[in-house]
């Protein structure tokens, strides 16, 4: 064989090997990516011919199912509760692909009865190719109660079991009905949702950062107790307005008055009455490093391990050691402090759980077509935020806040409720209203975070106690007194 022929043979052999490698890669390794790409018309047809598994709530109420189309040999995904669970459940759309749990658990929910090599081999080996079902931790009755309590205002409600991290309610408002994104009018419906100025497709539970206002005082109080060697009886000057050192700025209490009577106020009373001047002084006394460390112990700056990506909360992008005015403002949840509603629910849950924050999760079980549990989520600890003694002190302060402080609108007859209100200022706009808490305080089964953006229907008159606490009460009552 002469040289030109040898080179041609070698080139053909190399080309054949590359082709073989590429085909193997596509069929064996990149199968899912190509199979799920909504731009592929063949994929769209194949998807419509395959049944998807059920999505169930914690009590096996069907939240998503596939309905067979008579005579067509295809299935249409349906969502019986419409927009009530649009954000956590998501959608499976031929036009827009998958989102939410429909995306996160697509491999489990999808039927394996197709002609990909991996699934053909699985079928030959006798594996079950039917779609699996997923059972969520969400209680659809509690989800409805939380949504009704929010009453269409823009904001979010998150509730979870503090001892396990299981999400019980997950409301981002406004929501969207996933059904409109899977039908014949999906294109115009998707365009309308994209153009809506209230951004119904934005998941405010995990994908929006807000100033926390006074609910951040839970962290400042924890820092004072754990790093500052303070107690709830430590005293501070009691002005209605506090001049901040080295600046012309001041911090005032929300009502424009001192924190009760007397020239001094305790840390505990300052917490219960949510006095800004008390916590500004406490922060400047314990220092920036202590407050930052405590915030980090609660997970600020860290990624929250969760089914969906969560924007990390942040305390401050700069060192506040030499900037006491900024430190004082940060201590009351203003300045550059930003949080997600999910993170604030976890903060409250950590206090309820003796200082330990659990990893949040939405799926309890994966179940096969016969109802047999294939796998279950095991609760796991995410981090320790405070020690048990500090958690116990904060718990009692939060109970007193609801009994006689700023959170009285969250009181429930016969049940000890622990909570903290927050009214986060937005210059030139109404405030965000917050409430975080848990109940029953002595043996918590539910922790909650509520936010109403820009005061909701109450506008400039909104506050954490007036606006968010009643929403939390209504939701907690549905769980504790069904």
CSV table of C-alpha atoms in Angstrom, one decimal:
chain,number,residue,atom,x,y,z
A,1,UNK,CA,0.0,0.0,0.0
A,2,UNK,CA,1.5,3.3,-1.0
A,3,UNK,CA,1.7,6.4,1.2
A,4,UNK,CA,-1.3,8.3,-0.1
A,5,UNK,CA,-3.6,5.4,0.4
A,6,UNK,CA,-2.2,4.7,3.9
A,7,UNK,CA,-2.8,8.3,4.8
A,8,UNK,CA,-6.4,8.2,3.4
A,9,UNK,CA,-7.1,5.0,5.3
A,10,UNK,CA,-5.7,6.4,8.5
A,11,UNK,CA,-7.8,9.5,8.1
A,12,UNK,CA,-10.9,7.5,7.4
A,13,UNK,CA,-10.2,5.3,10.5
A,14,UNK,CA,-9.7,8.4,12.7
A,15,UNK,CA,-12.9,9.9,11.3
A,16,UNK,CA,-14.8,6.7,12.0
A,17,UNK,CA,-13.5,6.5,15.5
A,18,UNK,CA,-14.5,10.1,16.2
A,19,UNK,CA,-18.0,9.5,14.8
A,20,UNK,CA,-18.3,6.4,17.0
A,21,UNK,CA,-17.2,8.4,20.1
A,22,UNK,CA,-19.6,11.2,19.3
A,23,UNK,CA,-22.6,8.8,18.7
A,24,UNK,CA,-21.8,7.0,21.9
A,25,UNK,CA,-21.6,10.3,23.8
A,26,UNK,CA,-24.9,11.5,22.4
A,27,UNK,CA,-26.7,8.2,23.1
A,28,UNK,CA,-25.1,7.3,26.4
A,29,UNK,CA,-24.1,10.6,28.1
A,30,UNK,CA,-26.1,13.4,26.6
A,31,UNK,CA,-29.3,11.6,26.1
A,32,UNK,CA,-31.2,13.6,28.7
A,33,UNK,CA,-30.1,17.0,27.4
A,34,UNK,CA,-31.2,16.3,23.8
A,35,UNK,CA,-34.3,14.5,24.9
A,36,UNK,CA,-35.5,17.4,27.0
A,37,UNK,CA,-34.6,20.3,24.7
A,38,UNK,CA,-38.0,21.9,23.9
A,39,UNK,CA,-36.6,23.3,20.6
A,40,UNK,CA,-36.6,19.8,19.1
A,41,UNK,CA,-39.9,19.1,17.3
A,42,UNK,CA,-39.3,15.3,17.5
A,43,UNK,CA,-38.8,15.7,21.2
A,44,UNK,CA,-42.0,17.6,21.5
A,45,UNK,CA,-43.9,14.9,19.8
A,46,UNK,CA,-42.2,12.2,21.8
A,47,UNK,CA,-42.9,14.1,25.1
A,48,UNK,CA,-46.6,14.4,24.3
A,49,UNK,CA,-46.8,10.6,23.8
A,50,UNK,CA,-45.3,9.8,27.2
A,51,UNK,CA,-47.1,9.9,30.5
A,52,UNK,CA,-45.5,11.8,33.4
A,53,UNK,CA,-45.8,10.8,37.0
A,54,UNK,CA,-48.0,12.4,39.6
A,55,UNK,CA,-47.0,15.2,41.9
A,56,UNK,CA,-48.8,14.8,45.2
A,57,UNK,CA,-49.1,16.9,48.4
A,58,UNK,CA,-48.1,15.4,51.8
A,59,UNK,CA,-51.6,13.9,52.0
A,60,UNK,CA,-51.6,12.4,48.5
A,61,UNK,CA,-53.8,15.1,47.0
A,62,UNK,CA,-52.9,15.3,43.3
A,63,UNK,CA,-51.2,18.5,42.3
A,64,UNK,CA,-50.1,17.6,38.8
A,65,UNK,CA,-51.1,14.7,36.5
A,66,UNK,CA,-51.1,13.6,32.9
A,67,UNK,CA,-54.4,13.2,31.1
A,68,UNK,CA,-54.7,10.9,28.1
A,69,UNK,CA,-56.2,12.5,25.0
A,70,UNK,CA,-58.9,10.2,23.6
A,71,UNK,CA,-57.9,8.7,20.3
A,72,UNK,CA,-54.7,10.8,20.0
A,73,UNK,CA,-52.3,8.6,21.9
A,74,UNK,CA,-50.9,11.7,23.6
A,75,UNK,CA,-51.0,13.2,27.1
A,76,UNK,CA,-51.6,16.7,28.4
A,77,UNK,CA,-50.2,17.8,31.7
A,78,UNK,CA,-52.8,19.3,34.0
A,79,UNK,CA,-52.6,21.2,37.3
A,80,UNK,CA,-55.9,20.9,39.3
A,81,UNK,CA,-55.0,23.8,41.7
A,82,UNK,CA,-54.2,26.3,39.0
A,83,UNK,CA,-52.0,29.1,40.2
A,84,UNK,CA,-52.1,28.1,43.9
A,85,UNK,CA,-48.8,26.1,43.5
A,86,UNK,CA,-47.4,27.5,40.3
A,87,UNK,CA,-44.0,28.4,41.7
A,88,UNK,CA,-43.1,25.2,43.6
A,89,UNK,CA,-44.7,22.7,41.3
A,90,UNK,CA,-43.7,24.6,38.1
A,91,UNK,CA,-44.8,23.3,34.7
A,92,UNK,CA,-43.8,20.8,31.9
A,93,UNK,CA,-44.5,22.7,28.7
A,94,UNK,CA,-43.7,21.7,25.1
A,95,UNK,CA,-43.0,25.3,24.3
A,96,UNK,CA,-41.2,26.5,27.4
A,97,UNK,CA,-39.6,23.3,28.7
A,98,UNK,CA,-39.8,22.3,32.4
A,99,UNK,CA,-39.6,24.5,35.5
A,100,UNK,CA,-39.9,24.1,39.3
A,101,UNK,CA,-40.2,20.6,40.6
A,102,UNK,CA,-41.3,19.5,37.1
A,103,UNK,CA,-37.7,20.3,36.1
A,104,UNK,CA,-35.9,19.3,39.3
A,105,UNK,CA,-37.5,15.9,39.3
A,106,UNK,CA,-37.9,15.4,35.5
A,107,UNK,CA,-35.9,12.2,35.4
A,108,UNK,CA,-38.2,10.6,38.1
A,109,UNK,CA,-41.4,11.9,36.6
A,110,UNK,CA,-40.7,11.0,33.0
A,111,UNK,CA,-41.7,7.6,31.5
A,112,UNK,CA,-38.6,5.6,30.4
A,113,UNK,CA,-40.5,3.9,27.6
A,114,UNK,CA,-38.6,5.3,24.7
A,115,UNK,CA,-36.0,4.2,22.2
A,116,UNK,CA,-32.9,5.6,23.8
A,117,UNK,CA,-30.2,3.0,24.2
A,118,UNK,CA,-30.0,3.4,28.0
A,119,UNK,CA,-33.8,2.8,28.4
A,120,UNK,CA,-33.9,0.0,25.9
A,121,UNK,CA,-31.2,-1.7,27.8
A,122,UNK,CA,-33.0,-1.0,31.1
A,123,UNK,CA,-36.2,-2.5,29.6
A,124,UNK,CA,-34.3,-5.6,28.5
A,125,UNK,CA,-32.9,-6.0,32.0
A,126,UNK,CA,-36.5,-6.0,33.3
A,127,UNK,CA,-36.4,-2.6,35.0
A,128,UNK,CA,-39.6,-0.7,35.6
A,129,UNK,CA,-39.9,2.0,32.9
A,130,UNK,CA,-43.1,3.6,34.2
A,131,UNK,CA,-42.9,7.1,35.5
A,132,UNK,CA,-42.5,7.6,39.2
A,133,UNK,CA,-44.5,9.9,41.4
A,134,UNK,CA,-43.2,12.4,43.9
A,135,UNK,CA,-44.9,13.2,47.2
A,136,UNK,CA,-44.2,16.7,48.5
A,137,UNK,CA,-44.0,18.0,52.0
A,138,UNK,CA,-46.4,20.8,51.1
A,139,UNK,CA,-49.9,20.7,52.7
A,140,UNK,CA,-52.3,22.0,50.0
A,141,UNK,CA,-54.8,23.1,52.6
A,142,UNK,CA,-52.1,25.2,54.4
A,143,UNK,CA,-50.9,26.5,51.1
A,144,UNK,CA,-54.4,27.7,50.3
A,145,UNK,CA,-54.8,29.3,53.7
A,146,UNK,CA,-51.5,31.2,53.3
A,147,UNK,CA,-52.4,32.3,49.8
A,148,UNK,CA,-55.8,33.5,51.0
A,149,UNK,CA,-54.3,35.3,54.0
A,150,UNK,CA,-51.9,37.2,51.6
A,151,UNK,CA,-55.1,38.1,49.6
A,152,UNK,CA,-53.4,38.9,46.3
A,153,UNK,CA,-50.9,41.4,47.8
A,154,UNK,CA,-47.4,41.1,46.4
A,155,UNK,CA,-45.1,39.2,48.7
A,156,UNK,CA,-44.4,35.7,50.0
A,157,UNK,CA,-45.3,33.3,52.8
A,158,UNK,CA,-43.1,30.3,53.6
A,159,UNK,CA,-43.8,27.8,56.4
A,160,UNK,CA,-41.8,24.8,57.4
A,161,UNK,CA,-41.4,22.2,60.1
A,162,UNK,CA,-38.5,23.5,62.2
A,163,UNK,CA,-37.4,20.1,63.4
A,164,UNK,CA,-37.0,18.6,59.9
A,165,UNK,CA,-36.8,21.4,57.4
A,166,UNK,CA,-39.9,20.1,55.5
A,167,UNK,CA,-41.6,22.9,53.6
A,168,UNK,CA,-45.3,23.1,54.5
A,169,UNK,CA,-46.4,26.1,52.5
A,170,UNK,CA,-44.6,28.0,49.7
A,171,UNK,CA,-46.5,31.0,48.4
A,172,UNK,CA,-45.0,33.6,46.0
A,173,UNK,CA,-47.5,36.3,45.0
A,174,UNK,CA,-48.5,37.0,42.4
A,175,UNK,CA,-48.3,33.5,41.1
A,176,UNK,CA,-49.2,32.0,37.8
A,177,UNK,CA,-51.4,29.1,36.5
A,178,UNK,CA,-49.0,26.6,34.9
A,179,UNK,CA,-52.0,25.2,32.9
A,180,UNK,CA,-51.9,28.2,30.6
A,181,UNK,CA,-48.3,27.4,29.6
A,182,UNK,CA,-49.0,23.9,28.4
A,183,UNK,CA,-52.0,24.4,26.1
A,184,UNK,CA,-52.6,25.7,22.5
A,185,UNK,CA,-52.3,29.3,23.7
A,186,UNK,CA,-49.1,28.8,25.6
A,187,UNK,CA,-47.2,31.3,23.5
A,188,UNK,CA,-49.4,34.4,24.0
A,189,UNK,CA,-49.9,33.3,27.7
A,190,UNK,CA,-46.2,33.2,28.3
A,191,UNK,CA,-45.7,36.6,26.6
A,192,UNK,CA,-48.4,38.1,28.8
A,193,UNK,CA,-46.8,36.7,32.0
A,194,UNK,CA,-43.4,38.1,30.8
A,195,UNK,CA,-44.9,41.5,30.2
A,196,UNK,CA,-46.8,41.7,33.5
A,197,UNK,CA,-45.1,44.5,35.6
A,198,UNK,CA,-45.9,42.6,38.8
A,199,UNK,CA,-43.6,39.8,37.6
A,200,UNK,CA,-45.7,36.8,38.4
A,201,UNK,CA,-43.0,34.4,37.1
A,202,UNK,CA,-40.5,35.7,39.7
A,203,UNK,CA,-40.3,33.3,42.6
A,204,UNK,CA,-40.1,35.7,45.5
A,205,UNK,CA,-39.5,33.0,48.0
A,206,UNK,CA,-35.9,32.3,46.8
A,207,UNK,CA,-35.2,34.7,44.0
A,208,UNK,CA,-35.8,38.2,45.6
A,209,UNK,CA,-33.8,40.0,48.2
A,210,UNK,CA,-35.4,42.5,50.6
A,211,UNK,CA,-34.2,44.6,53.5
A,212,UNK,CA,-35.3,42.7,56.6
A,213,UNK,CA,-35.9,45.6,58.9
A,214,UNK,CA,-36.4,44.7,62.5
A,215,UNK,CA,-36.7,41.0,62.1
A,216,UNK,CA,-32.9,41.2,61.8
A,217,UNK,CA,-32.9,42.2,65.5
A,218,UNK,CA,-33.1,38.5,66.2
A,219,UNK,CA,-29.6,38.2,64.9
A,220,UNK,CA,-28.4,41.4,66.6
A,221,UNK,CA,-29.8,40.2,69.9
A,222,UNK,CA,-28.1,36.8,69.4
A,223,UNK,CA,-24.8,38.6,68.8
A,224,UNK,CA,-25.2,40.7,71.9
A,225,UNK,CA,-25.9,37.5,73.9
A,226,UNK,CA,-23.2,35.3,72.4
A,227,UNK,CA,-20.4,37.7,71.5
A,228,UNK,CA,-21.2,40.8,73.6
A,229,UNK,CA,-21.5,39.2,77.0
A,230,UNK,CA,-24.8,41.0,77.4
A,231,UNK,CA,-28.0,39.7,78.9
A,232,UNK,CA,-31.6,40.6,78.4
A,233,UNK,CA,-31.2,42.9,81.4
A,234,UNK,CA,-28.3,44.9,80.0
A,235,UNK,CA,-29.3,48.5,79.9
A,236,UNK,CA,-28.9,51.3,77.3
A,237,UNK,CA,-29.8,55.0,77.1
A,238,UNK,CA,-33.4,55.5,76.1
A,239,UNK,CA,-33.7,58.4,73.6
A,240,UNK,CA,-36.5,58.7,71.0
A,241,UNK,CA,-33.8,59.5,68.5
A,242,UNK,CA,-30.1,58.6,68.6
A,243,UNK,CA,-27.4,60.8,67.0
A,244,UNK,CA,-24.9,58.5,65.3
A,245,UNK,CA,-21.2,59.2,66.0
A,246,UNK,CA,-19.1,60.9,63.3
A,247,UNK,CA,-22.1,61.8,61.1
A,248,UNK,CA,-25.2,63.9,60.9
A,249,UNK,CA,-27.4,60.9,60.7
A,250,UNK,CA,-29.8,59.7,63.4
A,251,UNK,CA,-31.8,56.6,64.1
A,252,UNK,CA,-35.2,57.0,65.6
A,253,UNK,CA,-37.8,54.7,67.0
A,254,UNK,CA,-40.8,53.9,64.8
A,255,UNK,CA,-43.3,55.7,67.0
A,256,UNK,CA,-41.0,58.7,67.5
A,257,UNK,CA,-40.9,58.1,71.2
A,258,UNK,CA,-38.5,56.6,73.8
A,259,UNK,CA,-38.8,52.9,74.4
A,260,UNK,CA,-41.2,53.0,77.3
A,261,UNK,CA,-40.7,55.2,80.4
A,262,UNK,CA,-37.4,55.9,82.1
A,263,UNK,CA,-34.1,57.2,80.9
A,264,UNK,CA,-32.8,53.6,80.4
A,265,UNK,CA,-34.1,50.5,78.6
A,266,UNK,CA,-33.1,46.9,78.8
A,267,UNK,CA,-32.1,44.8,75.7
A,268,UNK,CA,-35.1,42.6,76.4
A,269,UNK,CA,-37.6,45.5,76.4
A,270,UNK,CA,-35.9,46.9,73.3
A,271,UNK,CA,-36.5,43.6,71.5
A,272,UNK,CA,-40.1,43.2,72.6
A,273,UNK,CA,-41.0,46.8,71.6
A,274,UNK,CA,-38.6,46.8,68.6
A,275,UNK,CA,-36.7,49.9,69.6
A,276,UNK,CA,-34.2,51.0,67.0
A,277,UNK,CA,-32.2,53.2,69.3
A,278,UNK,CA,-31.6,50.2,71.7
A,279,UNK,CA,-30.2,48.0,69.0
A,280,UNK,CA,-28.2,50.7,67.3
A,281,UNK,CA,-26.3,51.2,70.6
A,282,UNK,CA,-26.0,47.4,71.2
A,283,UNK,CA,-24.4,46.9,67.8
A,284,UNK,CA,-21.9,49.8,68.2
A,285,UNK,CA,-20.9,48.3,71.6
A,286,UNK,CA,-20.4,44.7,70.4
A,287,UNK,CA,-18.7,45.8,67.2
A,288,UNK,CA,-18.9,44.9,63.5
A,289,UNK,CA,-16.9,41.6,63.7
A,290,UNK,CA,-19.3,40.1,66.2
A,291,UNK,CA,-22.4,41.1,64.3
A,292,UNK,CA,-21.0,39.9,61.0
A,293,UNK,CA,-19.9,36.6,62.6
A,294,UNK,CA,-23.4,36.1,64.0
A,295,UNK,CA,-25.0,36.8,60.7
A,296,UNK,CA,-22.7,34.3,59.1
A,297,UNK,CA,-23.7,31.7,61.7
A,298,UNK,CA,-27.3,32.2,60.5
A,299,UNK,CA,-26.1,31.5,56.9
A,300,UNK,CA,-25.6,35.0,55.5
A,301,UNK,CA,-23.3,34.9,52.5
A,302,UNK,CA,-23.7,31.1,52.2
A,303,UNK,CA,-25.7,29.1,49.7
A,304,UNK,CA,-28.7,27.5,51.1
A,305,UNK,CA,-28.9,23.8,50.1
A,306,UNK,CA,-32.3,23.5,48.5
A,307,UNK,CA,-34.2,22.1,45.5
A,308,UNK,CA,-34.1,25.4,43.7
A,309,UNK,CA,-31.2,28.0,43.6
A,310,UNK,CA,-31.5,30.5,46.4
A,311,UNK,CA,-29.9,34.0,46.2
A,312,UNK,CA,-27.6,34.2,49.2
A,313,UNK,CA,-28.6,36.8,51.8
A,314,UNK,CA,-25.9,39.4,52.6
A,315,UNK,CA,-25.0,41.5,55.6
A,316,UNK,CA,-22.6,44.1,54.2
A,317,UNK,CA,-20.3,44.2,51.2
A,318,UNK,CA,-17.7,46.3,53.1
A,319,UNK,CA,-16.0,46.2,56.5
A,320,UNK,CA,-18.1,48.2,59.0
A,321,UNK,CA,-15.5,48.3,61.8
A,322,UNK,CA,-14.7,51.9,61.1
A,323,UNK,CA,-18.2,53.0,60.1
A,324,UNK,CA,-20.3,53.0,63.2
A,325,UNK,CA,-23.3,54.8,61.6
A,326,UNK,CA,-23.5,52.0,58.9
A,327,UNK,CA,-23.1,49.4,61.6
A,328,UNK,CA,-25.9,50.9,63.6
A,329,UNK,CA,-28.2,50.9,60.6
A,330,UNK,CA,-27.2,47.4,59.7
A,331,UNK,CA,-28.1,46.2,63.2
A,332,UNK,CA,-31.8,47.1,62.6
A,333,UNK,CA,-31.9,45.4,59.2
A,334,UNK,CA,-31.4,48.4,56.9
A,335,UNK,CA,-28.4,49.8,55.0
A,336,UNK,CA,-27.1,47.0,52.8
A,337,UNK,CA,-28.6,44.0,54.6
A,338,UNK,CA,-30.7,41.9,52.2
A,339,UNK,CA,-32.5,38.6,52.7
A,340,UNK,CA,-34.8,36.1,51.0
A,341,UNK,CA,-38.1,35.0,52.6
A,342,UNK,CA,-36.9,31.4,52.7
A,343,UNK,CA,-33.8,32.4,54.6
A,344,UNK,CA,-35.9,34.3,57.2
A,345,UNK,CA,-38.2,31.3,57.7
A,346,UNK,CA,-35.1,29.2,58.3
A,347,UNK,CA,-33.8,31.9,60.8
A,348,UNK,CA,-37.1,31.6,62.8
A,349,UNK,CA,-37.0,27.8,62.5
A,350,UNK,CA,-33.5,27.7,63.9
A,351,UNK,CA,-34.6,29.5,67.1
A,352,UNK,CA,-37.5,27.1,67.3
A,353,UNK,CA,-35.2,24.1,66.9
A,354,UNK,CA,-32.8,25.0,69.7
A,355,UNK,CA,-30.4,26.9,67.5
A,356,UNK,CA,-30.0,24.3,64.8
A,357,UNK,CA,-31.2,25.1,61.2
A,358,UNK,CA,-32.2,22.1,59.2
A,359,UNK,CA,-31.8,21.7,55.4
A,360,UNK,CA,-35.1,22.8,53.8
A,361,UNK,CA,-36.7,20.4,51.3
A,362,UNK,CA,-39.8,20.0,49.2
A,363,UNK,CA,-40.0,16.3,48.3
A,364,UNK,CA,-40.6,13.8,51.0
A,365,UNK,CA,-40.8,10.6,48.9
A,366,UNK,CA,-40.4,9.2,45.4
A,367,UNK,CA,-43.0,6.6,44.9
A,368,UNK,CA,-43.4,4.0,42.1
A,369,UNK,CA,-46.6,3.3,40.2
A,370,UNK,CA,-47.6,0.6,42.8
A,371,UNK,CA,-47.4,3.1,45.6
A,372,UNK,CA,-44.1,1.7,46.9
A,373,UNK,CA,-41.7,4.2,48.3
A,374,UNK,CA,-38.5,4.1,46.2
A,375,UNK,CA,-36.6,6.7,48.2
A,376,UNK,CA,-37.2,9.3,51.0
A,377,UNK,CA,-35.6,12.5,52.1
A,378,UNK,CA,-33.8,12.2,55.4
A,379,UNK,CA,-33.8,15.4,57.4
A,380,UNK,CA,-30.3,16.9,57.8
A,381,UNK,CA,-28.7,19.7,59.8
A,382,UNK,CA,-27.6,22.7,57.7
A,383,UNK,CA,-25.8,24.7,60.5
A,384,UNK,CA,-25.9,25.7,64.1
A,385,UNK,CA,-26.8,29.4,64.4
A,386,UNK,CA,-26.8,29.9,68.2
A,387,UNK,CA,-26.3,27.7,71.2
A,388,UNK,CA,-29.3,26.2,73.0
A,389,UNK,CA,-29.3,28.7,75.8
A,390,UNK,CA,-29.3,31.6,73.5
A,391,UNK,CA,-32.1,30.1,71.5
A,392,UNK,CA,-34.1,29.6,74.6
A,393,UNK,CA,-33.7,33.3,75.6
A,394,UNK,CA,-34.7,34.5,72.1
A,395,UNK,CA,-37.7,32.2,72.1
A,396,UNK,CA,-39.0,33.8,75.3
A,397,UNK,CA,-38.4,37.3,73.9
A,398,UNK,CA,-40.3,36.4,70.8
A,399,UNK,CA,-43.2,35.0,72.8
A,400,UNK,CA,-43.3,38.2,74.8
A,401,UNK,CA,-43.2,40.2,71.5
A,402,UNK,CA,-46.4,38.5,70.5
A,403,UNK,CA,-48.0,38.6,73.9
A,404,UNK,CA,-47.4,42.2,74.7
A,405,UNK,CA,-45.1,43.8,72.1
A,406,UNK,CA,-45.3,44.7,68.4
A,407,UNK,CA,-46.6,41.3,67.4
A,408,UNK,CA,-49.9,41.1,69.2
A,409,UNK,CA,-51.8,40.7,65.9
A,410,UNK,CA,-50.3,37.2,65.7
A,411,UNK,CA,-51.8,36.0,69.0
A,412,UNK,CA,-53.8,32.8,68.9
A,413,UNK,CA,-56.1,31.9,71.8
A,414,UNK,CA,-54.7,29.0,73.9
A,415,UNK,CA,-51.4,28.8,72.0
A,416,UNK,CA,-48.1,30.4,72.8
A,417,UNK,CA,-46.9,32.0,69.6
A,418,UNK,CA,-43.3,33.3,69.2
A,419,UNK,CA,-42.6,36.1,66.7
A,420,UNK,CA,-40.8,39.2,65.6
A,421,UNK,CA,-42.1,42.0,63.4
A,422,UNK,CA,-40.2,44.1,60.9
A,423,UNK,CA,-41.0,47.3,59.0
A,424,UNK,CA,-38.3,47.7,56.4
A,425,UNK,CA,-37.9,51.3,55.1
A,426,UNK,CA,-37.8,52.0,51.3
A,427,UNK,CA,-36.8,55.6,50.7
A,428,UNK,CA,-39.6,57.3,48.7
A,429,UNK,CA,-41.8,54.2,48.8
A,430,UNK,CA,-44.0,52.4,51.4
A,431,UNK,CA,-42.2,50.0,53.7
A,432,UNK,CA,-42.0,46.2,53.4
A,433,UNK,CA,-43.9,44.5,56.2
A,434,UNK,CA,-42.4,41.4,57.8
A,435,UNK,CA,-43.3,38.8,60.4
A,436,UNK,CA,-41.3,35.7,61.3
A,437,UNK,CA,-42.2,33.3,64.1
A,438,UNK,CA,-43.2,29.8,65.1
A,439,UNK,CA,-45.8,27.9,67.2
A,440,UNK,CA,-46.6,26.3,69.6
A,441,UNK,CA,-43.6,28.0,71.3
A,442,UNK,CA,-43.0,25.1,73.7
A,443,UNK,CA,-43.0,22.4,71.0
A,444,UNK,CA,-42.9,24.1,67.6
A,445,UNK,CA,-44.4,22.3,64.6
A,446,UNK,CA,-44.4,25.2,62.2
A,447,UNK,CA,-42.1,28.2,61.6
A,448,UNK,CA,-43.1,31.0,59.2
A,449,UNK,CA,-41.9,34.0,57.3
A,450,UNK,CA,-44.3,36.6,55.8
A,451,UNK,CA,-43.4,39.6,53.7
A,452,UNK,CA,-45.8,42.1,52.0
A,453,UNK,CA,-43.9,44.2,49.5
A,454,UNK,CA,-44.3,48.0,49.7
A,455,UNK,CA,-47.0,47.7,52.4
A,456,UNK,CA,-49.5,46.0,50.2
A,457,UNK,CA,-53.0,47.6,50.3
A,458,UNK,CA,-52.0,49.5,53.4
A,459,UNK,CA,-49.2,51.4,51.7
A,460,UNK,CA,-47.5,54.0,53.9
A,461,UNK,CA,-49.6,52.9,56.8
A,462,UNK,CA,-48.2,49.3,56.7
A,463,UNK,CA,-46.0,47.8,59.4
A,464,UNK,CA,-44.9,44.3,60.4
A,465,UNK,CA,-47.4,44.2,63.2
A,466,UNK,CA,-50.3,45.7,61.4
A,467,UNK,CA,-49.9,44.1,58.0
A,468,UNK,CA,-47.8,40.9,58.1
A,469,UNK,CA,-48.6,39.5,61.6
A,470,UNK,CA,-52.4,38.9,60.8
A,471,UNK,CA,-51.3,36.9,57.7
A,472,UNK,CA,-49.0,34.8,59.9
A,473,UNK,CA,-51.8,34.3,62.4
A,474,UNK,CA,-54.3,33.1,59.8
A,475,UNK,CA,-51.8,30.7,58.4
A,476,UNK,CA,-50.6,29.3,61.7
A,477,UNK,CA,-54.2,28.9,62.9
A,478,UNK,CA,-54.9,26.7,59.8
A,479,UNK,CA,-52.1,24.5,60.8
A,480,UNK,CA,-52.6,24.4,64.5
A,481,UNK,CA,-56.4,24.4,64.5
A,482,UNK,CA,-57.5,22.7,61.2
